[in-house]
Short mmCIF file of C-alpha atoms in Angstrom, two decimals:
data_model
loop_
_atom_site.label_atom_id
_atom_site.label_comp_id
_atom_site.label_asym_id
_atom_site.label_seq_id
_atom_site.Cartn_x
_atom_site.Cartn_y
_atom_site.Cartn_z
CA UNK A 1 -60.72 33.04 -17.67
CA UNK A 2 -57.39 31.39 -18.41
CA UNK A 3 -54.82 33.38 -16.46
CA UNK A 4 -51.63 31.73 -17.76
CA UNK A 5 -50.66 34.26 -20.39
CA UNK A 6 -50.61 37.10 -17.86
CA UNK A 7 -47.39 35.50 -16.58
CA UNK A 8 -46.13 32.89 -19.01
CA UNK A 9 -46.28 31.11 -22.32
CA UNK A 10 -47.40 33.58 -24.98
CA UNK A 11 -44.89 36.41 -24.60
CA UNK A 12 -43.42 38.54 -21.82
CA UNK A 13 -45.26 38.58 -18.49
CA UNK A 14 -47.64 41.45 -17.88
CA UNK A 15 -46.81 44.11 -15.32
CA UNK A 16 -48.06 42.91 -11.93
CA UNK A 17 -50.40 45.87 -11.46
CA UNK A 18 -51.83 45.42 -14.96
CA UNK A 19 -52.35 41.74 -14.23
CA UNK A 20 -54.17 42.46 -10.99
CA UNK A 21 -56.37 45.03 -12.71
CA UNK A 22 -57.21 42.66 -15.56
CA UNK A 23 -58.26 39.78 -13.30
CA UNK A 24 -60.33 42.09 -11.11
CA UNK A 25 -61.98 43.60 -14.20
CA UNK A 26 -63.02 40.07 -15.13
CA UNK A 27 -64.64 39.61 -11.71
CA UNK A 28 -66.48 42.91 -12.10
CA UNK A 29 -67.88 41.70 -15.42
CA UNK A 30 -69.27 38.51 -13.93
CA UNK A 31 -66.52 36.00 -14.68
CA UNK A 32 -66.30 33.54 -11.79
CA UNK A 33 -64.00 30.71 -12.96
CA UNK A 34 -60.23 31.32 -13.03
CA UNK A 35 -57.60 28.85 -14.20
CA UNK A 36 -53.94 28.81 -13.17
CA UNK A 37 -51.16 26.31 -12.36
CA UNK A 38 -47.93 26.09 -10.39
CA UNK A 39 -46.18 25.47 -13.71
CA UNK A 40 -47.14 28.89 -15.12
CA UNK A 41 -44.13 31.06 -14.48
CA UNK A 42 -43.50 28.77 -12.69
CA UNK A 43 -45.27 29.89 -9.53
CA UNK A 44 -45.73 33.55 -10.49
CA UNK A 45 -49.16 33.11 -12.03
CA UNK A 46 -50.59 31.48 -8.91
CA UNK A 47 -49.17 34.33 -6.83
CA UNK A 48 -50.81 36.88 -9.14
CA UNK A 49 -54.16 35.08 -9.14
CA UNK A 50 -54.10 34.68 -5.37
CA UNK A 51 -53.52 38.38 -4.76
CA UNK A 52 -56.06 39.45 -7.40
CA UNK A 53 -58.85 37.22 -6.15
CA UNK A 54 -58.29 37.41 -2.39
CA UNK A 55 -60.98 40.11 -1.95
CA UNK A 56 -63.49 38.00 -3.90
CA UNK A 57 -62.51 34.51 -2.75
CA UNK A 58 -65.97 33.35 -1.68
CA UNK A 59 -67.49 34.44 -5.01
CA UNK A 60 -65.08 32.74 -7.40
CA UNK A 61 -63.90 29.28 -8.39
CA UNK A 62 -60.14 28.77 -8.65
CA UNK A 63 -58.61 25.90 -10.57
CA UNK A 64 -54.91 25.07 -10.36
CA UNK A 65 -52.72 22.12 -11.28
CA UNK A 66 -49.96 19.77 -10.15
CA UNK A 67 -47.96 17.13 -11.94
CA UNK A 68 -44.81 18.67 -13.39
CA UNK A 69 -41.36 18.18 -11.93
CA UNK A 70 -39.93 21.64 -11.27
CA UNK A 71 -36.22 22.22 -10.70
CA UNK A 72 -34.47 25.61 -10.59
CA UNK A 73 -37.65 27.31 -11.83
CA UNK A 74 -37.81 25.06 -14.88
CA UNK A 75 -40.15 22.22 -15.86
CA UNK A 76 -37.89 19.17 -16.16
CA UNK A 77 -40.36 16.30 -16.30
CA UNK A 78 -43.41 14.83 -14.61
CA UNK A 79 -44.07 14.05 -10.95
CA UNK A 80 -47.40 12.80 -9.63
CA UNK A 81 -46.06 10.87 -6.67
CA UNK A 82 -48.51 11.21 -3.75
CA UNK A 83 -45.96 13.11 -1.66
CA UNK A 84 -45.43 15.62 -4.46
CA UNK A 85 -49.17 16.08 -4.97
CA UNK A 86 -49.47 16.97 -1.29
CA UNK A 87 -46.46 19.30 -1.37
CA UNK A 88 -47.84 21.15 -4.40
CA UNK A 89 -51.28 21.45 -2.81
CA UNK A 90 -49.81 23.06 0.32
CA UNK A 91 -47.61 25.44 -1.69
CA UNK A 92 -50.48 26.39 -4.02
CA UNK A 93 -52.76 27.12 -1.08
CA UNK A 94 -50.19 29.62 0.21
CA UNK A 95 -49.63 31.30 -3.14
CA UNK A 96 -53.37 31.48 -3.79
CA UNK A 97 -54.00 32.95 -0.32
CA UNK A 98 -56.75 30.49 0.43
CA UNK A 99 -57.46 27.48 2.63
CA UNK A 100 -59.05 25.37 -0.13
CA UNK A 101 -58.60 24.80 -3.86
CA UNK A 102 -61.86 24.49 -5.75
CA UNK A 103 -60.53 22.34 -8.61
CA UNK A 104 -57.12 20.62 -8.56
CA UNK A 105 -56.06 19.12 -11.88
CA UNK A 106 -53.34 16.65 -12.72
CA UNK A 107 -51.60 18.77 -15.36
CA UNK A 108 -50.21 15.79 -17.29
CA UNK A 109 -50.44 12.05 -16.67
CA UNK A 110 -47.30 10.65 -15.04
CA UNK A 111 -46.68 7.19 -16.57
CA UNK A 112 -44.61 6.15 -13.54
CA UNK A 113 -47.50 6.59 -11.09
CA UNK A 114 -50.74 4.58 -11.58
CA UNK A 115 -53.68 6.93 -12.13
CA UNK A 116 -55.57 5.00 -9.44
CA UNK A 117 -52.92 6.05 -6.91
CA UNK A 118 -53.18 9.67 -8.03
CA UNK A 119 -56.98 9.62 -7.73
CA UNK A 120 -56.71 8.02 -4.29
CA UNK A 121 -54.43 10.80 -3.07
CA UNK A 122 -56.80 13.42 -4.44
CA UNK A 123 -59.73 11.68 -2.76
CA UNK A 124 -57.87 11.97 0.53
CA UNK A 125 -57.23 15.70 -0.06
CA UNK A 126 -60.93 16.20 -0.74
CA UNK A 127 -61.84 14.42 2.49
CA UNK A 128 -59.32 16.61 4.34
CA UNK A 129 -60.93 19.76 2.93
CA UNK A 130 -57.79 20.92 1.10
CA UNK A 131 -59.46 20.62 -2.31
CA UNK A 132 -63.12 20.49 -3.29
CA UNK A 133 -62.90 18.64 -6.61
CA UNK A 134 -60.23 17.20 -8.87
CA UNK A 135 -59.71 17.05 -12.60
CA UNK A 136 -57.41 15.65 -15.30
CA UNK A 137 -55.70 17.47 -18.17
CA UNK A 138 -54.57 16.23 -21.61
CA UNK A 139 -55.93 12.81 -20.80
CA UNK A 140 -57.41 9.84 -22.64
CA UNK A 141 -60.87 8.31 -22.21
CA UNK A 142 -59.33 5.15 -20.73
CA UNK A 143 -57.45 7.09 -18.04
CA UNK A 144 -60.58 9.10 -17.22
CA UNK A 145 -62.47 5.86 -16.59
CA UNK A 146 -59.74 4.44 -14.35
CA UNK A 147 -59.56 7.58 -12.22
CA UNK A 148 -63.33 8.01 -12.07
CA UNK A 149 -63.68 4.48 -10.67
CA UNK A 150 -61.62 5.53 -7.63
CA UNK A 151 -63.30 8.91 -7.08
CA UNK A 152 -65.51 10.95 -9.43
CA UNK A 153 -63.60 13.19 -11.83
CA UNK A 154 -65.17 16.66 -11.81
CA UNK A 155 -63.60 18.10 -14.96
CA UNK A 156 -61.34 17.25 -17.87
CA UNK A 157 -59.19 19.97 -19.43
CA UNK A 158 -57.94 19.07 -22.92
CA UNK A 159 -57.11 21.31 -25.85
CA UNK A 160 -60.25 21.79 -27.93
CA UNK A 161 -61.33 24.41 -30.41
CA UNK A 162 -62.82 24.81 -33.85
CA UNK A 163 -59.50 23.66 -35.40
CA UNK A 164 -58.45 21.14 -32.70
CA UNK A 165 -61.28 18.64 -32.46
CA UNK A 166 -59.60 15.43 -31.28
CA UNK A 167 -61.63 15.24 -28.01
CA UNK A 168 -64.81 14.64 -30.02
CA UNK A 169 -63.74 11.06 -30.83
CA UNK A 170 -63.53 9.52 -27.35
CA UNK A 171 -63.06 12.05 -24.54
CA UNK A 172 -66.24 14.10 -24.92
CA UNK A 173 -68.43 10.96 -25.13
CA UNK A 174 -66.94 9.53 -21.93
CA UNK A 175 -67.39 12.88 -20.16
CA UNK A 176 -71.03 12.94 -21.21
CA UNK A 177 -71.53 9.35 -20.09
CA UNK A 178 -69.95 9.89 -16.66
CA UNK A 179 -71.27 13.41 -15.99
CA UNK A 180 -67.87 15.10 -16.13
CA UNK A 181 -67.46 18.77 -17.08
CA UNK A 182 -65.15 19.59 -19.98
CA UNK A 183 -62.88 22.65 -19.96
CA UNK A 184 -61.30 23.41 -23.36
CA UNK A 185 -57.92 25.07 -23.07
CA UNK A 186 -56.71 27.01 -26.09
CA UNK A 187 -60.31 27.70 -27.18
CA UNK A 188 -59.05 30.44 -29.50
CA UNK A 189 -56.38 28.22 -31.02
CA UNK A 190 -53.66 29.77 -28.82
CA UNK A 191 -54.43 33.04 -30.54
CA UNK A 192 -54.67 31.91 -34.16
CA UNK A 193 -58.47 31.99 -34.30
CA UNK A 194 -58.52 35.65 -33.28
CA UNK A 195 -57.39 36.59 -36.77
CA UNK A 196 -54.49 38.69 -35.45
CA UNK A 197 -51.75 36.20 -36.43
CA UNK A 198 -50.36 35.96 -39.96
CA UNK A 199 -47.15 34.93 -41.71
CA UNK A 200 -45.40 38.08 -40.46
CA UNK A 201 -46.04 37.18 -36.80
CA UNK A 202 -42.92 36.42 -34.76
CA UNK A 203 -42.78 34.24 -31.64
CA UNK A 204 -39.85 34.63 -29.24
CA UNK A 205 -38.76 31.16 -28.15
CA UNK A 206 -37.58 32.52 -24.80
CA UNK A 207 -41.09 33.58 -23.74
CA UNK A 208 -43.57 32.11 -26.25
CA UNK A 209 -44.31 28.39 -26.44
CA UNK A 210 -45.79 28.83 -29.92
CA UNK A 211 -42.30 29.35 -31.34
CA UNK A 212 -41.94 25.56 -31.20
CA UNK A 213 -45.49 24.56 -32.16
CA UNK A 214 -45.50 23.18 -35.73
CA UNK A 215 -48.91 24.72 -36.41
CA UNK A 216 -47.35 28.17 -35.94
CA UNK A 217 -44.56 27.84 -38.49
CA UNK A 218 -44.79 30.44 -41.27
CA UNK A 219 -45.60 27.74 -43.80
CA UNK A 220 -48.40 26.26 -41.71
CA UNK A 221 -49.84 29.63 -40.70
CA UNK A 222 -50.22 30.39 -44.40
CA UNK A 223 -51.77 26.98 -45.06
CA UNK A 224 -54.23 27.35 -42.16
CA UNK A 225 -55.47 30.87 -42.96
CA UNK A 226 -58.65 29.47 -44.60
CA UNK A 227 -59.86 28.67 -41.06
CA UNK A 228 -59.67 32.35 -40.12
CA UNK A 229 -61.25 33.36 -43.43
CA UNK A 230 -64.15 31.03 -42.67
CA UNK A 231 -64.59 32.56 -39.21
CA UNK A 232 -64.53 36.06 -40.69
CA UNK A 233 -67.22 35.12 -43.22
CA UNK A 234 -69.49 33.67 -40.54
CA UNK A 235 -68.82 36.66 -38.28
CA UNK A 236 -69.80 39.11 -41.02
CA UNK A 237 -73.23 37.49 -41.21
CA UNK A 238 -73.68 37.59 -37.42
CA UNK A 239 -72.42 41.17 -36.83
CA UNK A 240 -69.63 39.63 -34.81
CA UNK A 241 -65.93 38.78 -35.07
CA UNK A 242 -63.81 35.59 -35.29
CA UNK A 243 -63.14 35.49 -31.53
CA UNK A 244 -66.81 35.52 -30.66
CA UNK A 245 -67.68 32.93 -33.32
CA UNK A 246 -64.95 30.55 -32.08
CA UNK A 247 -66.11 30.82 -28.46
CA UNK A 248 -69.83 30.66 -29.32
CA UNK A 249 -69.11 27.53 -31.35
CA UNK A 250 -67.66 25.84 -28.25
CA UNK A 251 -70.54 26.99 -26.07
CA UNK A 252 -72.98 25.56 -28.61
CA UNK A 253 -71.45 22.06 -28.48
CA UNK A 254 -72.57 20.98 -24.99
CA UNK A 255 -74.01 22.76 -21.95
CA UNK A 256 -71.23 21.28 -19.79
CA UNK A 257 -68.39 22.68 -21.89
CA UNK A 258 -66.72 25.72 -20.24
CA UNK A 259 -63.95 27.31 -22.33
CA UNK A 260 -61.18 29.29 -20.61
CA UNK A 261 -59.89 31.86 -23.11
CA UNK A 262 -56.68 33.57 -22.08
CA UNK A 263 -57.40 37.26 -21.63
CA UNK A 264 -54.46 39.49 -20.74
CA UNK A 265 -56.15 42.81 -21.51
CA UNK A 266 -59.47 44.24 -20.34
CA UNK A 267 -60.40 44.93 -23.97
CA UNK A 268 -60.11 41.20 -24.69
CA UNK A 269 -62.41 40.40 -21.78
CA UNK A 270 -65.02 42.81 -23.09
CA UNK A 271 -64.73 41.30 -26.55
CA UNK A 272 -64.74 37.64 -25.51
CA UNK A 273 -67.60 37.91 -23.07
CA UNK A 274 -69.99 38.93 -25.85
CA UNK A 275 -69.79 35.36 -27.14
CA UNK A 276 -72.12 34.28 -24.32
CA UNK A 277 -74.97 36.18 -25.97
CA UNK A 278 -74.15 35.14 -29.54
CA UNK A 279 -76.55 32.49 -30.82
CA UNK A 280 -75.27 30.17 -33.51
CA UNK A 281 -78.18 28.43 -35.21
CA UNK A 282 -78.16 24.84 -36.41
CA UNK A 283 -77.67 26.26 -39.89
CA UNK A 284 -74.65 28.28 -38.73
CA UNK A 285 -73.10 25.23 -37.07
CA UNK A 286 -73.72 23.07 -40.13
CA UNK A 287 -72.13 25.71 -42.33
CA UNK A 288 -69.06 25.83 -40.11
CA UNK A 289 -68.73 22.02 -40.21
CA UNK A 290 -69.21 21.96 -43.97
CA UNK A 291 -66.55 24.60 -44.57
CA UNK A 292 -64.11 23.02 -42.11
CA UNK A 293 -64.46 19.68 -43.87
CA UNK A 294 -62.88 21.28 -46.93
CA UNK A 295 -59.86 22.63 -45.02
CA UNK A 296 -56.79 20.50 -44.32
CA UNK A 297 -55.37 21.76 -41.00
CA UNK A 298 -51.57 21.68 -41.21
CA UNK A 299 -49.11 21.09 -38.36
CA UNK A 300 -49.22 19.37 -34.97
CA UNK A 301 -51.00 21.34 -32.25
CA UNK A 302 -48.03 21.14 -29.82
CA UNK A 303 -44.33 20.42 -30.01
CA UNK A 304 -43.15 16.81 -29.78
CA UNK A 305 -42.20 17.10 -26.10
CA UNK A 306 -45.59 18.36 -24.98
CA UNK A 307 -47.45 15.97 -27.26
CA UNK A 308 -45.55 13.08 -25.70
CA UNK A 309 -46.99 14.10 -22.30
CA UNK A 310 -50.60 13.92 -23.56
CA UNK A 311 -52.14 10.57 -22.69
#
């Protein structure tokens, strides 16, 4: 479960009590892997996740992230200096109400700090028992190799979905080679693949990152609707819906791919979780690939500032 949009990024934050209830409903339904970051809010999402999961701490895996420079509750740049990594780890432990972080990601590569130095600091934190594993986010195959040579990378979290397939070129092969798990963020296309977004959809720039994503301009939404139409057609044959097809497609790619759909309502959890039992045959997957090959996806996946931080 991606917890970000309970607090940040895709509209106004949920009521605290609703957020707690939603995360705990996920636990009750067998979800065990929860993703957050200090940058979500900032800080408020970690606080929510920590309170929600405190009663279940031994039964769940919590992933959080460091790497942004935060000033006056705003992200103002990148900071993966060893001293900042340690400061973030200590602060995250407090907000998450725990004495260890299961998976600690570098949120974005900091070009001013060698990745080998970052991995060395994380290795030390693992040896100290503060974190159990570390990961990298929005990262290239070359950087993965450099970090992995210092200490094994446990997971890579890059954007990946049925309409965002860049990791297939280099990142997924290196993960397979090195035995690294892959965690697709935005597995539902930041909401587009649900079929609930159309040219009338509005995104408030004050609370919704998609307001600045080129792929979510009115013109590009219209141009990209054939992707949703394709999902609807496949779903009709499988007695399913676009959400479940999009998630089942990811689950069918590799056994070590673990998508983290953002679910800010219990109804979404109940809907998404059915994808685990949805079998896409080789014929289904071939049909999806064939139909996608005829669609020209329009618009960059992120705004220029965020894309510039992907390495």
